[in-house]
XYZ file of C-alpha atoms in Angstrom:
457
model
C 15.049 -51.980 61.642
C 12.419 -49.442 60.107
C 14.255 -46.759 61.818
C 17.533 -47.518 60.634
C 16.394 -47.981 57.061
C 14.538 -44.596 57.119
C 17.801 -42.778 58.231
C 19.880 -44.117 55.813
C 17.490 -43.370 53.407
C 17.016 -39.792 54.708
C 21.152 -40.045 54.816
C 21.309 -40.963 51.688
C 19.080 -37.949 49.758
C 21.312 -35.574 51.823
C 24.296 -37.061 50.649
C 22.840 -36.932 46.942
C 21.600 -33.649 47.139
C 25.244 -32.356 48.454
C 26.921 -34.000 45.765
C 24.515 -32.457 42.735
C 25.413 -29.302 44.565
C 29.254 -29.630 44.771
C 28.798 -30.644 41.058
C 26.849 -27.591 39.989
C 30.077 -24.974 41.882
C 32.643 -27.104 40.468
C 31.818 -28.420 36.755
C 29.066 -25.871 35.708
C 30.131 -22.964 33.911
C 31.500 -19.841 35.584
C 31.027 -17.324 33.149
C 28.210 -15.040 31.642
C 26.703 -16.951 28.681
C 23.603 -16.689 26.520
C 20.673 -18.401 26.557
C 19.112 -18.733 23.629
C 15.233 -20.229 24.605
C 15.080 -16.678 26.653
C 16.969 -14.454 24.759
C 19.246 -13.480 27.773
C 22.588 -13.536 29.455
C 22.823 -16.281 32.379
C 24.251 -15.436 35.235
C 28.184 -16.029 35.794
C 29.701 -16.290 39.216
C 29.729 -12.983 41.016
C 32.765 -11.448 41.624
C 33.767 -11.277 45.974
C 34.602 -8.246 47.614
C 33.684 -6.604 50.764
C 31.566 -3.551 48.273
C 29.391 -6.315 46.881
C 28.735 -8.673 50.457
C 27.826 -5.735 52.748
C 25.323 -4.675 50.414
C 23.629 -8.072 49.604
C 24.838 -8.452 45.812
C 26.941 -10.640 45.921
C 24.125 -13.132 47.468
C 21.545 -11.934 45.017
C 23.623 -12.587 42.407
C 25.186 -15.775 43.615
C 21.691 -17.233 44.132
C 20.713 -16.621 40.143
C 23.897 -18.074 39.368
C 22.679 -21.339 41.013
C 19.261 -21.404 39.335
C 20.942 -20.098 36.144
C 23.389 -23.060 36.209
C 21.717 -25.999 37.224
C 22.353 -29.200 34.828
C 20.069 -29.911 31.913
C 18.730 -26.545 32.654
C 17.662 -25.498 28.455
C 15.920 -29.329 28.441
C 14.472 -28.745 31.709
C 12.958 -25.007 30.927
C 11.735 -26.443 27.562
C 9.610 -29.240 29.149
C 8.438 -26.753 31.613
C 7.289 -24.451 28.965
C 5.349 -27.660 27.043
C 4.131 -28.825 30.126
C 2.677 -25.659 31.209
C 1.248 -25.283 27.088
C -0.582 -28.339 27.908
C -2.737 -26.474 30.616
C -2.727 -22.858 29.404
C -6.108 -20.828 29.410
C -7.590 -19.610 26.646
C -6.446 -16.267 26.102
C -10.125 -14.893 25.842
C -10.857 -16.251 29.274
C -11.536 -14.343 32.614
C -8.024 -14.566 34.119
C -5.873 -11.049 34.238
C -3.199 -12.190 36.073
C 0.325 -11.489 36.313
C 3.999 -13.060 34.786
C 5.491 -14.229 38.781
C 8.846 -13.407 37.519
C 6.977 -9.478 36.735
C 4.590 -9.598 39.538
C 5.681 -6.503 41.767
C 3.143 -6.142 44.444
C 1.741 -8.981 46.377
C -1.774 -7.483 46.828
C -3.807 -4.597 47.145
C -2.194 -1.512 49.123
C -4.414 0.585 51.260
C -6.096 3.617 49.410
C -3.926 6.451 48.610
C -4.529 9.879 49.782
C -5.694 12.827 47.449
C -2.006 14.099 46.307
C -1.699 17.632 46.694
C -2.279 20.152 44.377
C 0.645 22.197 45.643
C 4.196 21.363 45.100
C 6.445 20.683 48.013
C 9.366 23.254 47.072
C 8.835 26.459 46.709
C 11.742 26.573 44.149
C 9.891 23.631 42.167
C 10.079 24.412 38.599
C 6.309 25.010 37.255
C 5.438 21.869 35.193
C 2.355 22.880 33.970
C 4.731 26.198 32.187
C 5.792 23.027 29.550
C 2.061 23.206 28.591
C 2.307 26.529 26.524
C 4.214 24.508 23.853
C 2.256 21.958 23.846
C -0.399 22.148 20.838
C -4.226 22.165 22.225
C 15.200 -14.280 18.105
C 12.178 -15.496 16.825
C 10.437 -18.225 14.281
C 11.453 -17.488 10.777
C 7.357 -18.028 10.175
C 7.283 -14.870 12.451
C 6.153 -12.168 8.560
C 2.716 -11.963 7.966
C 1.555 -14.249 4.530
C 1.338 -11.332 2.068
C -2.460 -11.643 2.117
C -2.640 -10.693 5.000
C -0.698 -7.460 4.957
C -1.902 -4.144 4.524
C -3.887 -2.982 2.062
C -2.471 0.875 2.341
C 1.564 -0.619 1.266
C 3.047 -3.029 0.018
C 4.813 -5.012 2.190
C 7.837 -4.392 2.453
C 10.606 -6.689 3.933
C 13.599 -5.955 5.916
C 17.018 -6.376 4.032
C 18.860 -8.990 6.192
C 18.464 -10.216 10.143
C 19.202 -7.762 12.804
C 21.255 -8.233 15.750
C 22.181 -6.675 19.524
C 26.081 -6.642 19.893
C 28.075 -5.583 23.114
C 31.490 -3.816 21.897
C 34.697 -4.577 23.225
C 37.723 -2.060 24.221
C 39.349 -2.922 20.898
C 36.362 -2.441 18.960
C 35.283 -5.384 18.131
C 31.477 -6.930 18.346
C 30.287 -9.629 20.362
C 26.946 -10.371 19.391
C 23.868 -11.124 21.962
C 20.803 -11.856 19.797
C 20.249 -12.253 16.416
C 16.349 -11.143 15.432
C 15.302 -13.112 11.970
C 14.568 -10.402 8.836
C 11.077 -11.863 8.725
C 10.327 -10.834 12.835
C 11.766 -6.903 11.874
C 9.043 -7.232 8.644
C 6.104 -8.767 10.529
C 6.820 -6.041 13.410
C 7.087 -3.169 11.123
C 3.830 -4.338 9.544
C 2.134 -3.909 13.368
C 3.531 -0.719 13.836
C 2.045 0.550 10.506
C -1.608 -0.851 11.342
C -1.512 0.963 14.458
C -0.481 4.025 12.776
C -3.909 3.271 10.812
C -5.875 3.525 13.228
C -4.745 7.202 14.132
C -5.374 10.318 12.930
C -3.793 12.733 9.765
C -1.640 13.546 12.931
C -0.902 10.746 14.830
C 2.166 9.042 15.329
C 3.760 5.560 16.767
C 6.856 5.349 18.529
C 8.305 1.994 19.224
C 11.003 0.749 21.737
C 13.085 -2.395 22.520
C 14.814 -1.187 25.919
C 17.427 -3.745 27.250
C 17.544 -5.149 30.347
C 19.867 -5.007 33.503
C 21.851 -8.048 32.796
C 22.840 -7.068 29.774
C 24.230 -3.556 30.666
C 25.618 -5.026 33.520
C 28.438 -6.199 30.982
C 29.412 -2.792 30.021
C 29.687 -1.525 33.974
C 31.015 -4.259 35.420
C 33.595 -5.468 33.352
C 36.729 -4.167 31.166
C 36.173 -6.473 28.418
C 32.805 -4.042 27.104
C 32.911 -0.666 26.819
C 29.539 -0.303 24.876
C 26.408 -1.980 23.036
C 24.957 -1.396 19.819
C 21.660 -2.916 17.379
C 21.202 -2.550 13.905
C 17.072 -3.203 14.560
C 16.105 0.518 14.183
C 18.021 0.762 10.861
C 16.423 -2.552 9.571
C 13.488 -1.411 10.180
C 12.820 2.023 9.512
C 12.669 2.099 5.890
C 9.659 -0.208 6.162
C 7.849 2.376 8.221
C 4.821 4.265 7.038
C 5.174 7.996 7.484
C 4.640 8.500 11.261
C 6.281 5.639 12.978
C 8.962 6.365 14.269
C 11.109 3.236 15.823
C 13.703 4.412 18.010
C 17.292 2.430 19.162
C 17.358 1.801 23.198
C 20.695 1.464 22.755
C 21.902 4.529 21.230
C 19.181 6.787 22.900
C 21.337 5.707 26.233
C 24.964 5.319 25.134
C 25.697 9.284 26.088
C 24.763 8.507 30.003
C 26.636 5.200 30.615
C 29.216 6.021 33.380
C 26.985 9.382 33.999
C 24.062 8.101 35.227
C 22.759 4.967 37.120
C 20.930 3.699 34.519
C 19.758 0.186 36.031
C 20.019 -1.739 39.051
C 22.517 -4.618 39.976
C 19.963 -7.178 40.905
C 16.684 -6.418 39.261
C 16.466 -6.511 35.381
C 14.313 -3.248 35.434
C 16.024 -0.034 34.346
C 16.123 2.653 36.819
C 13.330 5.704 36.281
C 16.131 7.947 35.280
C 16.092 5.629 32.434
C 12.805 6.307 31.608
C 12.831 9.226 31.663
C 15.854 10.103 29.543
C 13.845 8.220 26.996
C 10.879 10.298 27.237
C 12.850 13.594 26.773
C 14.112 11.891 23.369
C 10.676 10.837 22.970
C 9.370 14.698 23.234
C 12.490 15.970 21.678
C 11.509 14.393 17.893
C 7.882 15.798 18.455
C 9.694 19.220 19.140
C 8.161 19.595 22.937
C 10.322 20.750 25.531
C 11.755 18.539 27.788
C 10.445 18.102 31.105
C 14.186 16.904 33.332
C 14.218 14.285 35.991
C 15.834 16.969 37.969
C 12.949 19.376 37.875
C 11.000 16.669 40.135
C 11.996 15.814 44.045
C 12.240 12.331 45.240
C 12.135 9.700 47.913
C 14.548 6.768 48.054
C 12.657 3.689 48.273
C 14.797 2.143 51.520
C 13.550 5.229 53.387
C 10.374 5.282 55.242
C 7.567 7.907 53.546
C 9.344 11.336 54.452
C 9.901 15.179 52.999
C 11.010 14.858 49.240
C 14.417 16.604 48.685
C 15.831 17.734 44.850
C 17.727 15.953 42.855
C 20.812 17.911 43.694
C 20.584 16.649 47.203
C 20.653 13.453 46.469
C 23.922 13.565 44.404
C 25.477 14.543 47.868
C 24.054 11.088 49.446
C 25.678 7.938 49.519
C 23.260 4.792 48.291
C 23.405 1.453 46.332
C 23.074 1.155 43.074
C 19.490 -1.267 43.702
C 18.081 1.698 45.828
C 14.963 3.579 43.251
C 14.414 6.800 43.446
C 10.770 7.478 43.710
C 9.339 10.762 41.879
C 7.057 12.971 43.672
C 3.759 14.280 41.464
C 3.771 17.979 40.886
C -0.262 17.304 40.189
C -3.168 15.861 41.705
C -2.822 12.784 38.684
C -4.321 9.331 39.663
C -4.527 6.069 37.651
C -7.540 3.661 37.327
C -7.850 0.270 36.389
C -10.253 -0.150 33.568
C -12.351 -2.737 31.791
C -14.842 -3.056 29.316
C -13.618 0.624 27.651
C -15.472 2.583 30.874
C -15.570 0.653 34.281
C -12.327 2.051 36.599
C -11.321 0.999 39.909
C -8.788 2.729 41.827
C -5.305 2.604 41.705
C -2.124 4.881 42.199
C 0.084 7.043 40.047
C 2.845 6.806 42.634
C 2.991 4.384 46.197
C 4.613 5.565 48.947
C 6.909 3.442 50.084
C 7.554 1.656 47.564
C 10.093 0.221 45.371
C 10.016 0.162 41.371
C 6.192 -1.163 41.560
C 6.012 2.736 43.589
C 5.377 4.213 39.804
C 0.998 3.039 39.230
C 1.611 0.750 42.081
C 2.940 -1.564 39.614
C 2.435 -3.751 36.079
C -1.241 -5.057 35.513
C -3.551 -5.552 33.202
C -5.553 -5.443 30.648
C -6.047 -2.399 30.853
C -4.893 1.150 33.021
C -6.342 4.661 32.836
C -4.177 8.108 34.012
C -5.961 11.465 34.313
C -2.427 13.353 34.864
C -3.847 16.392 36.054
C -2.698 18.235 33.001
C -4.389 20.185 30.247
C -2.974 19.670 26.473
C -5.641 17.919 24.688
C -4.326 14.946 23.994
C -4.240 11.264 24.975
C -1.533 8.454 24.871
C -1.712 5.113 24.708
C 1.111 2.734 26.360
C 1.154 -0.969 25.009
C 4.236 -3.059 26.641
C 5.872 -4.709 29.412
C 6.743 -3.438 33.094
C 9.345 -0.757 31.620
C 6.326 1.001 30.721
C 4.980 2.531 34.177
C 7.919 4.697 35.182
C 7.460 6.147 31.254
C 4.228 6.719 31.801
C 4.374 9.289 34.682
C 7.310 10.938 33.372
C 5.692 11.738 29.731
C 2.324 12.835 31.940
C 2.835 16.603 31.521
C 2.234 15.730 27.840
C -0.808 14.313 27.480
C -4.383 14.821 29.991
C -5.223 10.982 29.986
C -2.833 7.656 29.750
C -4.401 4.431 28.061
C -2.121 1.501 28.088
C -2.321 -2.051 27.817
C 0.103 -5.222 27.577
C -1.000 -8.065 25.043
C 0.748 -10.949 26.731
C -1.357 -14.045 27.936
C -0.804 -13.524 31.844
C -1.265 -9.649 31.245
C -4.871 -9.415 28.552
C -8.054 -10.663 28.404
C -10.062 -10.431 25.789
C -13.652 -10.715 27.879
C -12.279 -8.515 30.614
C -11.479 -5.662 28.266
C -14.424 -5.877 26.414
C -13.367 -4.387 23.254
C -10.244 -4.157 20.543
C -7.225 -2.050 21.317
C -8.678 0.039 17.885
C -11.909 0.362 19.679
C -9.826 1.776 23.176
C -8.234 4.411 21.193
C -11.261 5.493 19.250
C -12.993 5.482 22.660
C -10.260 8.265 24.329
C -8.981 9.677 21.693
C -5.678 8.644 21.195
C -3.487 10.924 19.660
C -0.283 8.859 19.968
C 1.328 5.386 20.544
C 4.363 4.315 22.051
C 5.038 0.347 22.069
C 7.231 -0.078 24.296
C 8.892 -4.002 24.831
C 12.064 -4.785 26.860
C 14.220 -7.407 25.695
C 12.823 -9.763 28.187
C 9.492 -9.885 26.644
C 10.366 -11.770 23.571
C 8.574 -8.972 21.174
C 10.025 -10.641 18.243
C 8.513 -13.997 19.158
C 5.667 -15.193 16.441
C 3.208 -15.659 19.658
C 3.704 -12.223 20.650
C 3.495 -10.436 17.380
C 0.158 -12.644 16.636
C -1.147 -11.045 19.921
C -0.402 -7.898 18.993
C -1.653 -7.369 15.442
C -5.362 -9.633 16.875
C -6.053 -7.400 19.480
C -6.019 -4.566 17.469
C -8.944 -5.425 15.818
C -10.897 -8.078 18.501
């Protein structure tokens, strides 16, 4: 009798659990929609064909379009997210962990060889040449109380909300996000305090690159043709002299259909992305640019072998997910670092690797590059995982790379044993580059509160 009651018992959870399944394919909505608690599109069902099976896509995507479309799935990420506030650490505790959706490396590789101080191709373009030019949606509670603003300007506020639109064939806007006037202010505000703590010469660049899924409307349907955001204009005109905030959108536009900007499956953008945006970067400081074709690569589904030029691999056939992995030109190597001087090793680039293949990947709180080169200056890097492919592309600029990212899983207070202010007086800094993806919530309250603190503790 107990063995009949356990099967139909056991019968019976199958039977549910097929039904809530059947329900989710057949009632659940099909198509790309937004989700407003994470500021991003949810996955629609992925379109069949032989292109996107053979390659794995089609699974990859089908798979987020489950655990995108799962019933009562807002109510269910929003008790998560209280539930999880409940237990949270301090943020001054000991933990320097990582965001498990941002996590790319599972645990320490191996140490990495010396690199080389000789290139691999004799017909290499000379990096080091570009050194002659060098010189030697959020809470509307998100703006800072004016008290609190600072003392050098008056605060001034941004003229209405901002937005992120995709544009249709017709050309007509769809809107994505909507960023509250106060968020554009409060950030603005940031920008300017870090611009404080710089030099006569020092400037601030700041960046709000999207993510995959959301250029993935432009390439893979007929319906978009292009994206736009208002955010840089909103917030410009409250800059101090020397910030400079730039539009990820329009920095990009010219390359759509050129270049394979992002991946299919990962919400990274591809390095070629990166490093587009560096050579804008360098271009408004009036530096020559230093082209993604002048390095060789490795693919990332190959085994460690021979770089080959950029021109090569135009003649190869690979998917769209596949990274291409830069090969240093210098003997540069990146650190680990706490408590403004201890290091630990780490890499500038992995072999084999995928995207975590540029510094081995996103941690924190803190990460040191000596590039090898000699300018006389120093960056710093504060942001999200779209930050380490930057980082070794704009390394011909600069002889040491400070960067940092503010969010809970990412900085500890105790670990880093000093202010972001007291980092860049420690190296340096000549310039900062903020650097956010749209994942990353930058115009969140809890964000911007982290940022403007750990300036200054």
């Amino acid at each position: 009798m107990k063995k009949k009651a356990a099967f139909l018992l056991s019968y019976l959870c199958l039977l549910s659990l097929f039904c809530i399944g059947a329900a989710e394919l057949l009632l659940v909505d099909k198509s790309e929609r937004v989700s407003e608690s994470e500021k991003r599109l949810l996955q629609g069902f992925p379109a069949l064909s032989a292109e996107s099976v053979l390659s794995g896509r089609f699974m990859g995507e089908f798979e987020t379009f489950l655990s995108d479309g799962f019933f009562f799935r807002e109510e269910s990420s929003d008790f998560n997210a209280r539930l999880l506030g409940l237990f949270a650490l301090p943020d001054d505790g000991p933990e320097t962990g990582v965001v498990a959706e941002d996590r790319l490396w599972e645990e320490p590789a191996e140490e990495q060889e010396p690199l080389s101080d000789e290139t691999t191709d004799e017909g290499m373009p000379a990096l080091a040449d570009t050194q002659a030019a060098l010189p030697t949606e959020a809470p509307e509670n998100a703006v800072l109380p004016p008290e609190e603003t600072s003392a050098a300007q008056p605060l001034r506020t941004a003229e209405h909300d901002g937005s992120l639109w995709l544009t249709t064939a017709d050309g007509g806007r769809e809107v994505l996000f909507t960023y509250p006037a106060a968020s554009l202010t409060n950030m603005a505000d940031i920008l300017n305090r870090f611009r404080a703590e710089l030099g006569a010469d020092g400037q601030v660049f700041f960046l709000n690159p999207q993510v995959s899924e959301v250029y993935r409307n432009i390439v893979k349907k007929d319906r978009y043709v292009g994206w736009g955001s208002d955010v840089a204009d909103l917030m410009q005109p409250l800059a101090d002299e020397g910030v400079t905030i730039l539009d990820a959108c329009e920095l990009l536009t010219p390359y759509i259909g050129q270049e394979n900007l992002y991946p299919m499956a990962d919400y990274h953008w591809h390095p070629i992305s990166a490093s587009l945006t560096v050579d804008a970067l360098m271009s408004l400081q009036g530096f020559p640019a230093v082209d993604y074709g002048q390095y060789r690569y490795h693919l990332s589904t190959m085994p460690y072998n021979k770089a080959v030029t950029r021109e090569t691999l135009s003649g190869m056939r690979y998917g769209r997910d596949v990274i291409e992995i830069m090969e240093p030109v210098t003997p540069a190597h990146s650190y680990f670092l706490d408590h403004l001087t201890n290091r630990r090793d780490g890499f500038f680039i992995k072999f084999p690797a995928g995207y975590d293949a540029y510094l081995g990947g996103h941690f924190g709180p803190w990460r040191l590059i000596e590039t090898g080169f000699h300018t006389g200056r120093t960056a710093l890097f504060v942001g999200d995982c779209f930050t380490p492919p930057m980082m070794t592309y704009i390394a011909p600029y600069y002889d040491q790379i400070i960067s940092t990212d503010v969010r809970r899983l990412f900085y500890s207070q105790k670990d880093a044993g000093g202010s972001i202010a007291d980092y860049m007086a420690a190296y340096g800094v000549d310039d900062v580059y903020i650097v956010y993806s749209t994942n990353s919530m930058v115009w969140d309250n809890d964000l911007q509160t982290k940022l403007r603190t750990y300036l200054y503790e």
